[in-house]
Tab-separated table of C-alpha atoms in Angstrom:
chain	number	residue	atom	x	y	z
A	170	GLY	CA	14.180	13.690	18.380
A	171	GLU	CA	11.595	13.677	15.668
A	172	SER	CA	12.853	12.502	12.274
A	173	VAL	CA	12.364	14.783	9.340
A	174	GLY	CA	11.363	13.195	6.074
A	175	LEU	CA	11.283	14.522	2.580
A	176	HIS	CA	8.720	17.275	2.258
A	177	LEU	CA	6.506	16.451	-0.676
A	178	PRO	CA	4.856	19.376	-2.407
A	179	THR	CA	1.129	18.846	-2.676
A	180	LEU	CA	-1.212	19.765	-5.481
A	181	SER	CA	-4.899	19.818	-4.612
A	182	VAL	CA	-7.410	19.855	-7.451
A	183	GLN	CA	-11.112	19.442	-7.806
A	184	GLU	CA	-12.458	16.396	-9.557
A	185	GLY	CA	-12.943	17.156	-13.231
A	186	ASP	CA	-10.317	19.896	-13.382
A	187	ASN	CA	-7.022	19.541	-15.219
A	188	SER	CA	-3.861	18.966	-13.187
A	189	ILE	CA	-0.351	20.098	-14.022
A	190	ILE	CA	2.570	18.612	-12.142
A	191	ASN	CA	5.947	20.219	-12.699
A	192	CYS	CA	9.459	18.907	-12.451
A	193	ALA	CA	12.837	20.591	-12.833
A	194	TYR	CA	15.526	18.186	-13.934
A	195	SER	CA	19.193	18.628	-13.262
A	196	ASN	CA	21.273	17.164	-16.063
A	197	SER	CA	21.301	18.826	-19.476
A	198	ALA	CA	22.752	15.611	-20.920
A	199	SER	CA	19.591	13.652	-20.059
A	200	ASP	CA	17.892	12.331	-23.184
A	201	TYR	CA	15.114	10.224	-21.681
A	202	PHE	CA	12.463	11.264	-19.182
A	203	ILE	CA	9.649	9.391	-17.534
A	204	TRP	CA	6.708	9.928	-15.204
A	205	TYR	CA	5.545	7.478	-12.563
A	206	LYS	CA	2.487	7.302	-10.322
A	207	GLN	CA	2.798	5.702	-6.909
A	208	GLU	CA	-0.234	4.798	-4.833
A	209	SER	CA	0.026	3.888	-1.183
A	210	GLY	CA	1.414	0.420	-0.639
A	211	LYS	CA	2.318	-0.087	-4.281
A	212	GLY	CA	5.329	0.292	-6.506
A	213	PRO	CA	5.787	3.177	-8.930
A	214	GLN	CA	3.639	2.669	-12.008
A	215	PHE	CA	4.845	3.840	-15.422
A	216	ILE	CA	2.628	6.566	-16.914
A	217	ILE	CA	4.388	8.071	-19.906
A	218	ASP	CA	7.882	8.750	-21.212
A	219	ILE	CA	9.485	11.158	-23.641
A	220	ARG	CA	12.822	11.411	-25.415
A	221	SER	CA	14.791	14.576	-25.818
A	222	ASN	CA	14.068	14.821	-29.542
A	223	MET	CA	10.422	15.555	-28.697
A	224	ASP	CA	8.719	18.459	-26.931
A	225	LYS	CA	5.367	16.860	-26.288
A	226	ARG	CA	3.847	13.440	-26.055
A	227	GLN	CA	0.265	12.472	-25.377
A	228	GLY	CA	-1.267	9.421	-23.819
A	229	GLN	CA	-4.691	8.639	-22.516
A	230	ARG	CA	-5.730	11.713	-20.495
A	231	VAL	CA	-2.070	12.572	-19.921
A	232	THR	CA	0.372	14.816	-21.743
A	233	VAL	CA	4.061	15.272	-21.016
A	234	LEU	CA	5.811	18.482	-22.037
A	235	LEU	CA	9.576	18.859	-22.204
A	236	ASN	CA	11.350	22.205	-22.252
A	237	LYS	CA	15.055	21.520	-22.659
A	238	THR	CA	15.967	25.189	-22.621
A	239	VAL	CA	14.992	25.564	-18.985
A	240	LYS	CA	15.287	21.879	-18.063
A	241	HIS	CA	11.623	21.559	-17.195
A	242	LEU	CA	9.240	18.650	-17.483
A	243	SER	CA	5.515	18.704	-16.810
A	244	LEU	CA	2.719	16.177	-16.628
A	245	GLN	CA	-0.781	17.282	-17.497
A	246	ILE	CA	-3.736	15.168	-16.447
A	247	ALA	CA	-7.041	15.984	-18.069
A	248	ALA	CA	-10.336	15.691	-16.195
A	249	THR	CA	-8.678	14.588	-12.965
A	250	GLN	CA	-10.430	11.760	-11.160
A	251	PRO	CA	-10.287	10.543	-7.537
A	252	GLY	CA	-8.289	7.537	-8.750
A	253	ASP	CA	-5.539	9.904	-9.874
A	254	SER	CA	-4.728	10.722	-6.245
A	255	ALA	CA	-1.170	9.498	-5.676
A	256	VAL	CA	2.427	10.637	-5.534
A	257	TYR	CA	3.891	11.439	-8.955
A	258	PHE	CA	7.608	11.153	-9.718
A	259	CYS	CA	9.561	12.430	-12.660
A	260	ALA	CA	12.850	10.778	-13.570
A	261	GLU	CA	15.690	11.507	-15.992
A	262	ASN	CA	18.457	9.242	-17.226
A	263	GLY	CA	21.404	11.664	-17.131
A	264	ASN	CA	22.431	10.046	-20.428
A	265	THR	CA	23.266	6.904	-18.448
A	266	ASP	CA	21.654	3.494	-17.944
A	267	LYS	CA	20.128	4.667	-14.684
A	268	LEU	CA	17.078	6.741	-13.763
A	269	ILE	CA	17.428	9.614	-11.331
A	270	PHE	CA	14.155	10.187	-9.539
A	271	GLY	CA	12.792	13.447	-8.209
A	272	THR	CA	11.349	13.694	-4.726
A	273	GLY	CA	7.754	13.509	-5.942
A	274	THR	CA	4.559	15.564	-5.836
A	275	ARG	CA	1.449	14.480	-4.009
A	276	LEU	CA	-1.758	14.964	-5.994
A	277	GLN	CA	-4.953	15.188	-3.971
A	278	VAL	CA	-8.276	15.160	-5.777
A	279	PHE	CA	-11.322	16.357	-3.891
A	280	PRO	CA	-14.954	16.145	-4.956
B	263	ASP	CA	0.585	-10.348	-18.353
B	264	ALA	CA	2.520	-10.917	-15.155
B	265	GLY	CA	4.444	-7.926	-13.900
B	266	VAL	CA	7.493	-7.900	-11.675
B	267	ILE	CA	6.905	-10.240	-8.746
B	268	GLN	CA	8.565	-9.663	-5.403
B	269	SER	CA	8.512	-11.772	-2.271
B	270	PRO	CA	7.908	-11.557	0.556
B	271	ARG	CA	5.571	-8.543	0.619
B	272	HIS	CA	6.354	-7.927	4.268
B	273	GLU	CA	9.243	-9.051	6.448
B	274	VAL	CA	9.737	-8.380	10.130
B	275	THR	CA	12.861	-9.710	11.753
B	276	GLU	CA	15.283	-8.978	14.549
B	277	MET	CA	18.538	-7.170	14.015
B	278	GLY	CA	21.436	-9.432	13.233
B	279	GLN	CA	19.338	-11.833	11.199
B	280	GLU	CA	19.901	-12.520	7.526
B	281	VAL	CA	17.237	-11.183	5.182
B	282	THR	CA	16.706	-12.358	1.607
B	283	LEU	CA	14.442	-10.498	-0.776
B	284	ARG	CA	13.416	-12.086	-4.047
B	285	CYS	CA	12.450	-10.789	-7.450
B	286	LYS	CA	11.136	-12.279	-10.671
B	287	PRO	CA	11.444	-9.772	-13.523
B	288	ILE	CA	9.136	-9.523	-16.503
B	289	SER	CA	9.952	-12.233	-19.014
B	290	GLY	CA	12.124	-10.938	-21.825
B	291	HIS	CA	13.452	-7.963	-19.906
B	292	ASN	CA	17.207	-7.695	-19.964
B	293	SER	CA	17.801	-5.195	-17.169
B	294	LEU	CA	16.955	-5.518	-13.487
B	295	PHE	CA	17.181	-2.873	-10.787
B	296	TRP	CA	16.984	-2.920	-7.000
B	297	TYR	CA	15.820	0.223	-5.201
B	298	ARG	CA	15.222	1.242	-1.616
B	299	GLN	CA	12.593	3.788	-0.614
B	300	THR	CA	12.450	5.636	2.699
B	301	MET	CA	10.747	8.790	3.895
B	302	MET	CA	14.116	10.361	4.598
B	303	ARG	CA	15.920	9.603	1.326
B	304	GLY	CA	13.217	8.854	-1.211
B	305	LEU	CA	13.874	6.285	-3.938
B	306	GLU	CA	17.506	5.186	-4.186
B	307	LEU	CA	19.059	2.843	-6.732
B	308	LEU	CA	21.092	0.140	-5.028
B	309	ILE	CA	22.321	-1.985	-7.933
B	310	TYR	CA	21.390	-2.939	-11.470
B	311	PHE	CA	22.070	-5.839	-13.799
B	312	ASN	CA	22.217	-6.107	-17.572
B	313	ASN	CA	21.823	-9.634	-18.951
B	314	ASN	CA	22.300	-11.053	-15.434
B	315	VAL	CA	25.628	-9.235	-14.953
B	316	PRO	CA	25.945	-6.620	-12.178
B	317	ILE	CA	26.841	-3.329	-13.822
B	318	ASP	CA	26.743	-0.718	-11.089
B	319	ASP	CA	26.572	-1.455	-7.362
B	320	SER	CA	27.681	1.976	-6.220
B	321	GLY	CA	24.364	2.482	-4.430
B	322	MET	CA	24.765	-0.534	-2.167
B	323	PRO	CA	25.127	0.976	1.293
B	324	GLU	CA	27.667	-1.404	2.791
B	325	ASP	CA	29.223	-4.815	2.516
B	326	ARG	CA	26.285	-6.177	4.475
B	327	PHE	CA	24.272	-5.867	1.266
B	328	SER	CA	24.710	-8.238	-1.649
B	329	ALA	CA	22.702	-9.009	-4.777
B	330	LYS	CA	22.774	-11.849	-7.251
B	331	MET	CA	21.084	-12.724	-10.495
B	332	PRO	CA	21.767	-16.378	-11.218
B	333	ASN	CA	19.503	-16.413	-14.271
B	334	ALA	CA	17.269	-14.156	-16.333
B	335	SER	CA	14.173	-14.887	-14.258
B	336	PHE	CA	15.393	-14.496	-10.697
B	337	SER	CA	17.321	-12.106	-8.495
B	338	THR	CA	17.961	-11.824	-4.768
B	339	LEU	CA	18.980	-8.997	-2.490
B	340	LYS	CA	20.515	-10.154	0.763
B	341	ILE	CA	21.279	-8.244	3.947
B	342	GLN	CA	23.521	-9.929	6.487
B	343	PRO	CA	23.547	-8.971	9.285
B	344	SER	CA	20.483	-6.752	9.218
B	345	GLU	CA	20.242	-3.522	11.244
B	346	PRO	CA	17.262	-1.335	12.214
B	347	ARG	CA	18.405	1.385	9.792
B	348	ASP	CA	17.850	-1.071	6.939
B	349	SER	CA	14.101	-0.785	7.520
B	350	ALA	CA	12.564	0.462	4.273
B	351	VAL	CA	10.546	-0.631	1.269
B	352	TYR	CA	12.696	-2.441	-1.270
B	353	PHE	CA	11.623	-2.435	-4.890
B	354	CYS	CA	12.718	-4.477	-7.830
B	355	ALA	CA	12.190	-3.178	-11.360
B	356	SER	CA	12.926	-4.534	-14.816
B	357	SER	CA	13.135	-3.070	-18.297
B	358	LEU	CA	13.768	-4.236	-21.842
B	359	ARG	CA	16.898	-2.148	-21.889
B	360	ALA	CA	18.531	0.117	-19.326
B	361	GLY	CA	18.562	3.864	-19.821
B	362	ASP	CA	15.954	4.530	-22.470
B	363	GLN	CA	13.092	2.135	-21.774
B	364	PRO	CA	10.505	2.268	-18.972
B	365	GLN	CA	11.347	0.410	-15.800
B	366	HIS	CA	8.434	-1.609	-14.461
B	367	PHE	CA	8.298	-1.970	-10.703
B	368	GLY	CA	7.054	-4.683	-8.423
B	369	ASP	CA	4.957	-3.839	-5.389
B	370	GLY	CA	7.951	-4.021	-3.085
B	371	THR	CA	8.963	-5.727	0.136
B	372	ARG	CA	8.310	-3.746	3.296
B	373	LEU	CA	11.179	-4.635	5.610
B	374	SER	CA	11.166	-3.906	9.324
B	375	ILE	CA	14.232	-4.702	11.403
B	376	LEU	CA	13.538	-4.639	15.134
């Protein structure tokens, strides 16, 4: 029979618009969170991280927001470009030495 | 600066054969991680090392899988004997410290077992 893989949610945005990718994390003890970008044929690439003593952190064109009350993490990408098209993963540490990765969101940027 | 280097990039072999995947972490990083990525299960942690010592191998699927880190600049993941269900992309990652520092990934080894 046909194998069923993980169903990745997809976010489609127009070039130049802002993108918001959301992630619900599972462990309230997590104190470190991180976003990765994975392009086809490549390994996950570190984008930005945030610790639990912060609510917001900004990088170049990216912002991560952390809401510990509802265990929610988001990645905002300003002025989305075609090169931003990829799968984006959030990860939490569960207050351990390991990272627990989400299933990912596919971002598609169209002209 | 050199990132995490993995070899080979692609490996195709017949079931029953021994497979060895190699990883050179970023110089100065003290933690090394091996992951497996498949469409069905996503990204799974197999094993990680701190200062060349295996800390947690609970993600290693079976005794057919083994990993070593003989020194700070080299690690191997071995599968013997290999099976078709081992087909996946295997990633190595390293970080300055486990748990609260970014892990930096190599570009992976795409393994196909026929």
